[in-house]
Every structure is written in structure tokens, then in C-alpha cells.
mmCIF file of C-alpha atoms in Angstrom:
data_model
loop_
_atom_site.group_PDB
_atom_site.id
_atom_site.type_symbol
_atom_site.label_atom_id
_atom_site.label_comp_id
_atom_site.label_asym_id
_atom_site.label_seq_id
_atom_site.Cartn_x
_atom_site.Cartn_y
_atom_site.Cartn_z
ATOM 1 C CA MET A 7 -35.047 268.258 83.517
ATOM 2 C CA ASP A 8 -37.624 270.969 84.319
ATOM 3 C CA VAL A 9 -36.463 273.354 81.564
ATOM 4 C CA GLY A 10 -36.177 270.488 79.100
ATOM 5 C CA LEU A 11 -39.615 269.097 79.902
ATOM 6 C CA LEU A 12 -41.269 272.518 79.703
ATOM 7 C CA SER A 13 -39.553 273.093 76.354
ATOM 8 C CA ALA A 14 -40.736 269.677 75.098
ATOM 9 C CA ILE A 15 -44.319 270.507 76.093
ATOM 10 C CA GLY A 16 -44.005 273.916 74.428
ATOM 11 C CA ALA A 17 -42.621 272.275 71.286
ATOM 12 C CA ALA A 18 -45.559 269.841 71.216
ATOM 13 C CA ILE A 19 -48.005 272.766 71.353
ATOM 14 C CA VAL A 20 -46.174 274.759 68.654
ATOM 15 C CA TRP A 21 -45.822 271.748 66.323
ATOM 16 C CA GLY A 22 -49.472 270.821 66.913
ATOM 17 C CA VAL A 23 -50.571 274.310 65.849
ATOM 18 C CA TYR A 24 -48.174 274.058 62.882
ATOM 19 C CA ILE A 25 -49.733 270.768 61.722
ATOM 20 C CA PHE A 26 -53.207 272.291 62.036
ATOM 21 C CA VAL A 27 -52.191 275.381 60.033
ATOM 22 C CA LEU A 28 -50.563 273.233 57.338
ATOM 23 C CA LYS A 29 -53.737 271.202 56.994
ATOM 24 C CA ARG A 30 -55.903 274.282 56.616
ATOM 25 C CA SER A 31 -53.676 276.597 54.578
ATOM 26 C CA PHE A 32 -51.261 274.599 52.415
ATOM 27 C CA SER A 33 -53.136 271.491 51.291
ATOM 28 C CA GLY A 34 -52.579 272.209 47.577
ATOM 29 C CA TYR A 35 -48.787 272.468 47.709
ATOM 30 C CA PRO A 36 -46.379 269.627 46.831
ATOM 31 C CA PRO A 37 -44.918 268.390 50.157
ATOM 32 C CA ALA A 38 -41.198 268.541 49.275
ATOM 33 C CA GLY A 39 -41.413 272.046 47.815
ATOM 34 C CA LEU A 40 -43.568 273.210 50.711
ATOM 35 C CA THR A 41 -41.034 271.909 53.234
ATOM 36 C CA VAL A 42 -38.104 273.573 51.443
ATOM 37 C CA LEU A 43 -39.889 276.943 51.368
ATOM 38 C CA LEU A 44 -40.999 276.739 55.000
ATOM 39 C CA ASN A 45 -37.510 275.723 56.118
ATOM 40 C CA ALA A 46 -36.048 278.649 54.180
ATOM 41 C CA SER A 47 -38.526 280.979 55.873
ATOM 42 C CA ALA A 48 -37.660 279.525 59.280
ATOM 43 C CA ILE A 49 -33.922 279.945 58.651
ATOM 44 C CA ALA A 50 -34.507 283.594 57.708
ATOM 45 C CA TRP A 51 -36.326 284.122 61.012
ATOM 46 C CA PHE A 52 -33.729 282.292 63.096
ATOM 47 C CA LEU A 53 -30.475 283.325 61.398
ATOM 48 C CA PRO A 54 -30.128 286.647 63.315
ATOM 49 C CA VAL A 55 -30.233 284.646 66.563
ATOM 50 C CA THR A 56 -27.548 282.273 65.245
ATOM 51 C CA VAL A 57 -25.290 285.151 64.154
ATOM 52 C CA ALA A 58 -25.753 287.067 67.407
ATOM 53 C CA THR A 59 -25.040 284.102 69.680
ATOM 54 C CA ASN A 60 -22.196 282.382 67.807
ATOM 55 C CA ASP A 61 -20.001 285.313 66.656
ATOM 56 C CA ILE A 62 -20.306 284.080 63.076
ATOM 57 C CA ALA A 63 -20.083 287.567 61.628
ATOM 58 C CA ALA A 64 -17.130 288.657 63.782
ATOM 59 C CA GLY A 65 -14.420 287.349 61.469
ATOM 60 C CA GLY A 66 -16.166 288.068 58.185
ATOM 61 C CA ILE A 67 -15.879 285.597 55.311
ATOM 62 C CA GLY A 68 -12.371 284.598 56.378
ATOM 63 C CA GLY A 69 -13.588 283.774 59.862
ATOM 64 C CA ILE A 70 -16.399 281.668 58.485
ATOM 65 C CA ALA A 71 -13.981 279.799 56.222
ATOM 66 C CA ARG A 72 -11.584 279.119 59.128
ATOM 67 C CA ALA A 73 -14.456 277.909 61.294
ATOM 68 C CA ALA A 74 -15.682 275.608 58.527
ATOM 69 C CA ALA A 75 -12.185 274.177 58.041
ATOM 70 C CA GLY A 76 -11.928 273.384 61.732
ATOM 71 C CA VAL A 77 -15.234 271.529 62.009
ATOM 72 C CA ASP A 78 -15.019 268.078 63.574
ATOM 73 C CA PRO A 79 -15.861 265.373 60.984
ATOM 74 C CA ALA A 80 -18.051 263.710 63.615
ATOM 75 C CA VAL A 81 -20.171 266.865 63.760
ATOM 76 C CA VAL A 82 -20.549 266.878 59.972
ATOM 77 C CA ALA A 83 -21.532 263.198 59.999
ATOM 78 C CA VAL A 84 -24.147 263.650 62.725
ATOM 79 C CA VAL A 85 -25.664 266.759 61.109
ATOM 80 C CA ALA A 86 -25.792 265.078 57.690
ATOM 81 C CA GLY A 87 -27.137 261.820 59.103
ATOM 82 C CA THR A 88 -29.828 263.524 61.175
ATOM 83 C CA ALA A 89 -30.946 265.744 58.297
ATOM 84 C CA THR A 90 -31.032 262.756 55.928
ATOM 85 C CA ALA A 91 -33.002 260.644 58.411
ATOM 86 C CA THR A 92 -35.495 263.483 58.876
ATOM 87 C CA ALA A 93 -35.982 263.929 55.135
ATOM 88 C CA ALA A 94 -36.188 260.153 54.516
ATOM 89 C CA ALA A 95 -38.791 259.768 57.251
ATOM 90 C CA PHE A 96 -40.861 262.550 55.698
ATOM 91 C CA VAL A 97 -40.668 261.094 52.174
ATOM 92 C CA LEU A 98 -41.484 257.562 53.360
ATOM 93 C CA PHE A 99 -44.488 258.831 55.294
ATOM 94 C CA LEU A 100 -45.765 260.651 52.208
ATOM 95 C CA ARG A 101 -45.366 257.459 50.147
ATOM 96 C CA ALA A 102 -47.245 255.517 52.825
ATOM 97 C CA ILE A 103 -50.122 258.006 52.707
ATOM 98 C CA ASP A 104 -50.101 257.874 48.921
ATOM 99 C CA GLU A 105 -50.480 254.070 48.921
ATOM 100 C CA GLY A 106 -52.773 253.683 51.947
ATOM 101 C CA ASP A 107 -55.467 255.480 53.945
ATOM 102 C CA VAL A 108 -54.307 258.284 56.241
ATOM 103 C CA SER A 109 -56.389 256.897 59.121
ATOM 104 C CA TYR A 110 -54.616 253.547 58.705
ATOM 105 C CA VAL A 111 -51.058 254.759 58.157
ATOM 106 C CA THR A 112 -50.766 257.654 60.606
ATOM 107 C CA PRO A 113 -51.162 255.718 63.894
ATOM 108 C CA ILE A 114 -48.350 253.381 62.867
ATOM 109 C CA ASN A 115 -46.097 256.322 62.008
ATOM 110 C CA LYS A 116 -46.610 257.766 65.501
ATOM 111 C CA VAL A 117 -44.941 254.922 67.422
ATOM 112 C CA ILE A 118 -41.603 256.747 67.058
ATOM 113 C CA PRO A 119 -40.764 256.784 70.809
ATOM 114 C CA MET A 120 -40.975 253.001 70.958
ATOM 115 C CA PHE A 121 -38.000 252.916 68.570
ATOM 116 C CA VAL A 122 -36.155 255.724 70.363
ATOM 117 C CA LEU A 123 -36.274 254.061 73.797
ATOM 118 C CA PRO A 124 -34.453 250.772 72.967
ATOM 119 C CA LEU A 125 -32.028 252.526 70.597
ATOM 120 C CA GLU A 126 -30.976 255.021 73.248
ATOM 121 C CA VAL A 127 -30.663 252.365 75.941
ATOM 122 C CA LEU A 128 -28.620 250.031 73.715
ATOM 123 C CA LEU A 129 -26.434 252.552 71.879
ATOM 124 C CA LEU A 130 -25.987 255.345 74.409
ATOM 125 C CA GLY A 131 -26.413 253.496 77.699
ATOM 126 C CA GLU A 132 -29.317 255.670 78.849
ATOM 127 C CA VAL A 133 -30.974 254.578 82.099
ATOM 128 C CA LEU A 134 -34.588 255.535 82.873
ATOM 129 C CA ALA A 135 -36.590 254.916 86.011
ATOM 130 C CA PRO A 136 -39.377 252.310 85.579
ATOM 131 C CA ILE A 137 -42.034 255.019 86.034
ATOM 132 C CA GLN A 138 -40.469 257.012 83.162
ATOM 133 C CA VAL A 139 -40.439 253.955 80.894
ATOM 134 C CA ALA A 140 -44.116 253.424 81.719
ATOM 135 C CA GLY A 141 -44.741 257.109 80.944
ATOM 136 C CA VAL A 142 -43.098 256.720 77.530
ATOM 137 C CA VAL A 143 -45.390 253.765 76.801
ATOM 138 C CA VAL A 144 -48.514 255.667 77.920
ATOM 139 C CA ALA A 145 -47.596 258.823 75.963
ATOM 140 C CA THR A 146 -46.888 256.739 72.848
ATOM 141 C CA ALA A 147 -50.226 254.959 73.250
ATOM 142 C CA ALA A 148 -51.903 258.365 73.549
ATOM 143 C CA VAL A 149 -50.438 259.523 70.223
ATOM 144 C CA TYR A 150 -51.487 256.242 68.591
ATOM 145 C CA VAL A 151 -55.063 256.619 69.876
ATOM 146 C CA ALA A 152 -55.206 260.272 68.801
ATOM 147 C CA ASN A 153 -54.582 259.267 65.190
ATOM 148 C CA TYR A 154 -56.845 256.223 65.277
ATOM 149 C CA GLU A 155 -60.350 255.934 63.805
ATOM 150 C CA PRO A 156 -62.718 253.465 65.485
ATOM 151 C CA GLY A 157 -62.528 249.844 64.390
ATOM 152 C CA ASP A 158 -60.155 247.087 65.436
ATOM 153 C CA LEU A 159 -57.647 248.933 67.639
ATOM 154 C CA LEU A 160 -54.605 246.843 66.735
ATOM 155 C CA ALA A 161 -55.522 246.164 63.102
ATOM 156 C CA PRO A 162 -52.993 248.608 61.617
ATOM 157 C CA LEU A 163 -50.118 247.061 63.588
ATOM 158 C CA ALA A 164 -51.304 243.476 63.101
ATOM 159 C CA SER A 165 -51.347 243.802 59.318
ATOM 160 C CA ALA A 166 -48.032 245.675 59.121
ATOM 161 C CA VAL A 167 -46.261 242.420 58.238
ATOM 162 C CA ARG A 168 -48.083 242.201 54.900
ATOM 163 C CA SER A 169 -49.233 245.738 54.084
ATOM 164 C CA ARG A 170 -46.809 247.898 52.097
ATOM 165 C CA PRO A 171 -48.264 251.236 53.331
ATOM 166 C CA ALA A 172 -47.960 249.982 56.915
ATOM 167 C CA GLN A 173 -44.385 248.876 56.303
ATOM 168 C CA LEU A 174 -43.491 252.265 54.835
ATOM 169 C CA ALA A 175 -45.065 254.009 57.826
ATOM 170 C CA LEU A 176 -43.119 251.777 60.208
ATOM 171 C CA VAL A 177 -39.801 252.434 58.431
ATOM 172 C CA SER A 178 -40.657 256.150 58.473
ATOM 173 C CA ALA A 179 -41.161 255.962 62.240
ATOM 174 C CA ALA A 180 -37.773 254.248 62.603
ATOM 175 C CA CYS A 181 -36.138 257.032 60.546
ATOM 176 C CA PHE A 182 -37.769 259.677 62.736
ATOM 177 C CA ALA A 183 -36.369 257.785 65.749
ATOM 178 C CA VAL A 184 -32.864 257.885 64.258
ATOM 179 C CA SER A 185 -33.350 261.616 63.708
ATOM 180 C CA ASP A 186 -34.363 262.097 67.360
ATOM 181 C CA LEU A 187 -31.334 260.114 68.499
ATOM 182 C CA GLY A 188 -29.109 262.215 66.233
ATOM 183 C CA LYS A 189 -30.448 265.387 67.851
ATOM 184 C CA ARG A 190 -29.587 264.089 71.315
ATOM 185 C CA VAL A 191 -26.037 263.100 70.233
ATOM 186 C CA ALA A 192 -25.459 266.425 68.475
ATOM 187 C CA LEU A 193 -26.668 268.552 71.365
ATOM 188 C CA GLN A 194 -25.362 266.548 74.324
ATOM 189 C CA GLU A 195 -22.416 264.343 73.321
ATOM 190 C CA LEU A 196 -21.024 266.720 70.667
ATOM 191 C CA ALA A 197 -22.242 269.891 72.423
ATOM 192 C CA ILE A 198 -23.220 271.706 69.219
ATOM 193 C CA PRO A 199 -24.713 275.073 70.260
ATOM 194 C CA GLY A 200 -28.492 274.948 69.982
ATOM 195 C CA THR A 201 -28.717 278.233 68.100
ATOM 196 C CA LEU A 202 -26.324 276.827 65.494
ATOM 197 C CA TRP A 203 -28.020 273.415 65.339
ATOM 198 C CA VAL A 204 -31.435 274.805 64.329
ATOM 199 C CA PRO A 205 -30.389 276.358 60.964
ATOM 200 C CA LEU A 206 -28.010 273.452 60.266
ATOM 201 C CA LEU A 207 -30.813 270.903 60.598
ATOM 202 C CA LEU A 208 -33.332 272.989 58.651
ATOM 203 C CA ALA A 209 -30.861 273.636 55.847
ATOM 204 C CA GLY A 210 -29.734 269.990 55.753
ATOM 205 C CA ALA A 211 -33.285 268.669 55.408
ATOM 206 C CA ALA A 212 -34.038 271.302 52.745
ATOM 207 C CA VAL A 213 -30.963 270.286 50.717
ATOM 208 C CA VAL A 214 -31.992 266.609 50.814
ATOM 209 C CA LEU A 215 -35.509 267.486 49.615
ATOM 210 C CA LEU A 216 -34.404 270.114 47.084
ATOM 211 C CA PRO A 217 -34.197 267.780 44.026
ATOM 212 C CA ALA A 218 -37.810 266.685 44.560
ATOM 213 C CA ALA A 219 -38.842 270.304 45.079
ATOM 214 C CA VAL A 220 -37.168 271.339 41.816
ATOM 215 C CA ARG A 221 -38.912 268.538 39.898
ATOM 216 C CA ASN A 222 -42.285 269.649 41.224
ATOM 217 C CA PRO A 223 -41.915 273.306 42.234
ATOM 218 C CA PRO A 224 -44.601 274.994 44.343
ATOM 219 C CA ARG A 225 -46.335 278.073 42.978
ATOM 220 C CA VAL A 226 -46.625 280.629 45.749
ATOM 221 C CA THR A 227 -49.406 283.185 45.359
ATOM 222 C CA ARG A 228 -49.262 286.689 46.761
ATOM 223 C CA LEU A 229 -52.019 285.814 49.202
ATOM 224 C CA ASP A 230 -50.023 282.859 50.528
ATOM 225 C CA ALA A 231 -46.697 284.710 50.934
ATOM 226 C CA PRO A 232 -47.619 286.114 54.395
ATOM 227 C CA LYS A 233 -48.721 282.601 55.423
ATOM 228 C CA PHE A 234 -45.284 281.256 54.538
ATOM 229 C CA LEU A 235 -43.666 283.921 56.684
ATOM 230 C CA ALA A 236 -45.965 283.225 59.626
ATOM 231 C CA CYS A 237 -45.596 279.459 59.320
ATOM 232 C CA GLY A 238 -41.821 279.825 59.005
ATOM 233 C CA ALA A 239 -41.848 281.622 62.359
ATOM 234 C CA LEU A 240 -43.715 278.656 63.854
ATOM 235 C CA VAL A 241 -41.110 276.262 62.443
ATOM 236 C CA ALA A 242 -38.268 278.363 63.854
ATOM 237 C CA LEU A 243 -39.886 278.499 67.295
ATOM 238 C CA GLY A 244 -40.777 274.800 67.226
ATOM 239 C CA GLU A 245 -37.235 273.770 66.255
ATOM 240 C CA HIS A 246 -35.763 276.031 68.939
ATOM 241 C CA LEU A 247 -37.950 274.515 71.680
ATOM 242 C CA THR A 248 -37.259 271.015 70.343
ATOM 243 C CA THR A 249 -33.528 271.734 70.453
ATOM 244 C CA VAL A 250 -33.678 272.956 74.050
ATOM 245 C CA ALA A 251 -35.597 269.806 74.999
ATOM 246 C CA PHE A 252 -33.144 267.404 73.345
ATOM 247 C CA ALA A 253 -30.202 269.296 74.849
ATOM 248 C CA ALA A 254 -31.560 268.761 78.369
ATOM 249 C CA LEU A 255 -33.435 265.433 78.238
ATOM 250 C CA PRO A 256 -32.788 261.867 77.116
ATOM 251 C CA ALA A 257 -34.180 261.363 73.602
ATOM 252 C CA SER A 258 -36.474 258.636 74.947
ATOM 253 C CA VAL A 259 -38.088 261.245 77.238
ATOM 254 C CA ALA A 260 -38.144 264.220 74.836
ATOM 255 C CA SER A 261 -39.489 262.243 71.864
ATOM 256 C CA PRO A 262 -42.809 261.005 73.340
ATOM 257 C CA VAL A 263 -43.575 264.406 74.849
ATOM 258 C CA ILE A 264 -42.861 266.315 71.623
ATOM 259 C CA ASN A 265 -44.798 263.758 69.559
ATOM 260 C CA THR A 266 -47.954 264.600 71.505
ATOM 261 C CA GLN A 267 -48.103 267.404 68.924
ATOM 262 C CA ALA A 268 -50.435 265.079 67.029
ATOM 263 C CA ILE A 269 -52.909 265.279 69.904
ATOM 264 C CA VAL A 270 -52.795 269.083 69.899
ATOM 265 C CA ALA A 271 -53.516 269.068 66.156
ATOM 266 C CA VAL A 272 -56.457 266.655 66.290
ATOM 267 C CA VAL A 273 -57.999 268.351 69.337
ATOM 268 C CA LEU A 274 -57.791 271.703 67.525
ATOM 269 C CA GLY A 275 -59.455 270.025 64.553
ATOM 270 C CA GLY A 276 -62.245 268.774 66.782
ATOM 271 C CA VAL A 277 -62.823 272.088 68.539
ATOM 272 C CA ILE A 278 -62.484 274.462 65.551
ATOM 273 C CA LEU A 279 -63.496 272.314 62.584
ATOM 274 C CA GLY A 280 -65.839 269.840 64.263
ATOM 275 C CA GLU A 281 -63.870 266.836 62.962
ATOM 276 C CA ARG A 282 -65.062 263.310 63.787
ATOM 277 C CA TYR A 283 -64.242 261.140 66.804
ATOM 278 C CA PHE A 284 -63.647 264.101 69.114
ATOM 279 C CA ARG A 285 -64.294 261.986 72.241
ATOM 280 C CA VAL A 286 -61.563 259.575 71.190
ATOM 281 C CA ARG A 287 -59.196 262.544 70.789
ATOM 282 C CA LEU A 288 -60.053 263.760 74.303
ATOM 283 C CA VAL A 289 -59.264 260.312 75.719
ATOM 284 C CA ALA A 290 -55.929 260.476 73.894
ATOM 285 C CA ALA A 291 -55.262 263.931 75.363
ATOM 286 C CA LEU A 292 -55.961 262.603 78.867
ATOM 287 C CA LEU A 293 -53.597 259.682 78.279
ATOM 288 C CA ALA A 294 -50.938 262.104 77.070
ATOM 289 C CA VAL A 295 -51.241 264.216 80.215
ATOM 290 C CA ILE A 296 -50.920 261.079 82.353
ATOM 291 C CA GLY A 297 -47.911 259.859 80.335
ATOM 292 C CA VAL A 298 -46.101 263.204 80.542
ATOM 293 C CA GLY A 299 -46.861 263.375 84.270
ATOM 294 C CA MET A 300 -45.291 259.929 84.754
ATOM 295 C CA ILE A 301 -42.217 260.969 82.778
ATOM 296 C CA ALA A 302 -41.836 264.077 84.958
ATOM 297 C CA LEU A 303 -41.852 262.104 88.225
#
């Protein structure tokens, strides 16, 4: 639990920095193409680790072919399903932002752990202590508050029944929850090595998004090429820490902790860029610390 929780906290910090960097450095790029390029960069960074720790290169091409032929169909299904859920969640969230205000859509999209918790309990028989369940609720509330702009606190959720952007954001959150559950199944029940899982997931999501990226290809400038390399390293590190967390923790514990990445991003925005509602973000950060502390008990 300790290693998993520390990895989840580390992943939240890395992903929070990643979100902040994306916002500042890649705002003009089409999302699908940007994701494909960043995933490719991350795979390039991480592939030496995968090769070194899984003896992939030992048997040459023949060894790779034999290993591929012996893959359990359940593993293929989980990898494909998780990658598809991740890509679908991303696309749905982008559509929600396109049709509605970011400040309205984003808080709804960040209730992912509230889907993960019942799904894991019902489908995988996970049992959490009451204090951990309360911690999941508090951490989820913290992420919601971090993405909220003052007004009627529950307005986004209350109008979700009739607002298409809200509905898209909610379905996106459910898809992210399925993705988180898939990670837990892959890493715990199926025991896929973490250093193999990272490039598989990155490549799977890139393949799903590739048609959209081809239709609207990004144009990478020479000045931005080093940024892609640096950001790809962040993605590789973030996915590695996320993988370690999901390999050691229940998904309903790892998900709310990792999703506090949103708080890291908005606090960085407040400190460095002077963005609005900084006091609200600090309250959210405090709630997140309390929620994570309750989960760790």
C-alpha cells in the first residue's frame, strides 16, 4: 500500500505538471494529433526499459513472433478495451468542451472515482474500510472544487440531465473509470508486467486516435520539437508511476489520488500565471490532502 500510494501521489504531481505544460506550450495543436505524437515520444523514452526488463530482444524477431502467438486472448481484450476506453474518454471530453464552457464541463468530468468505486466493488468484489470510502469521496470533491468557478456549486451536476455538454462530460468520466478498472485488472488479475503495460497502453490509445490525427495532422515546428521530447518524458514517467500505483492499490483508491493532478495543475496556474479563484484552488488542495490522508489510514 505504501509504495502504491507514494506512486499515486507522484503520478498526480507529474500529470499535474504535464497538464500545465500542455496548456502553456501546445494550445495550438489538434488534440488527437498532439496525443499521438506525445505518446510516440513517450514510447521512445520508455521502450529501452521495456526491452531490458522483459527479454524482448533475446530471441530476435522469431522470439517476438513466438511470444505474440502465445499471448492470452484475455490480455489482448483487456489491453484493447482499456486503450479504447481511454481514447473514447478523451474524445468525448473534447466534444464536451467544444459544445460547452470549460468551467462548466470540467468539474463534471472529474468525478471519475465515483464511477470507479461502485464498479470495482460490484465487479471485482473489492472491500474498502469506511474511512477509505470517505477519503475517496473527499478527494473526488476536492478535484471537483478545483475545477469549479464560483456560482451555484451543484449547477453543473443538476443540469446534466438536460445539457448535452454535461452528458458528454459524464460519459467521458465513465469511460475514464472503465480505463482505470482495466488497468487494475491488467496489472493485478492478469499480472501483465508494468514495464510492458506502459508501451502497450500508449500505443493502443495512439492507434485508436490515429485516424483523427491523420485527418487533421499537427505541424511540428523546430522550436517545438524539444518540447515534444521533454513532454514525452513526462508522459512516460507519469504512466510508469500510474502503473505502479494500479499494480499495488485497488482502482478505487488509486484513481482519486491520481486524479488530484487537476489540483496540481490549477495551483501551478494560480502561482505562476496568476489565474483566477486561487483561494478556491487552495481549499481544493487542502481537501485533497485530507482525502488522501483518509485513504492512507
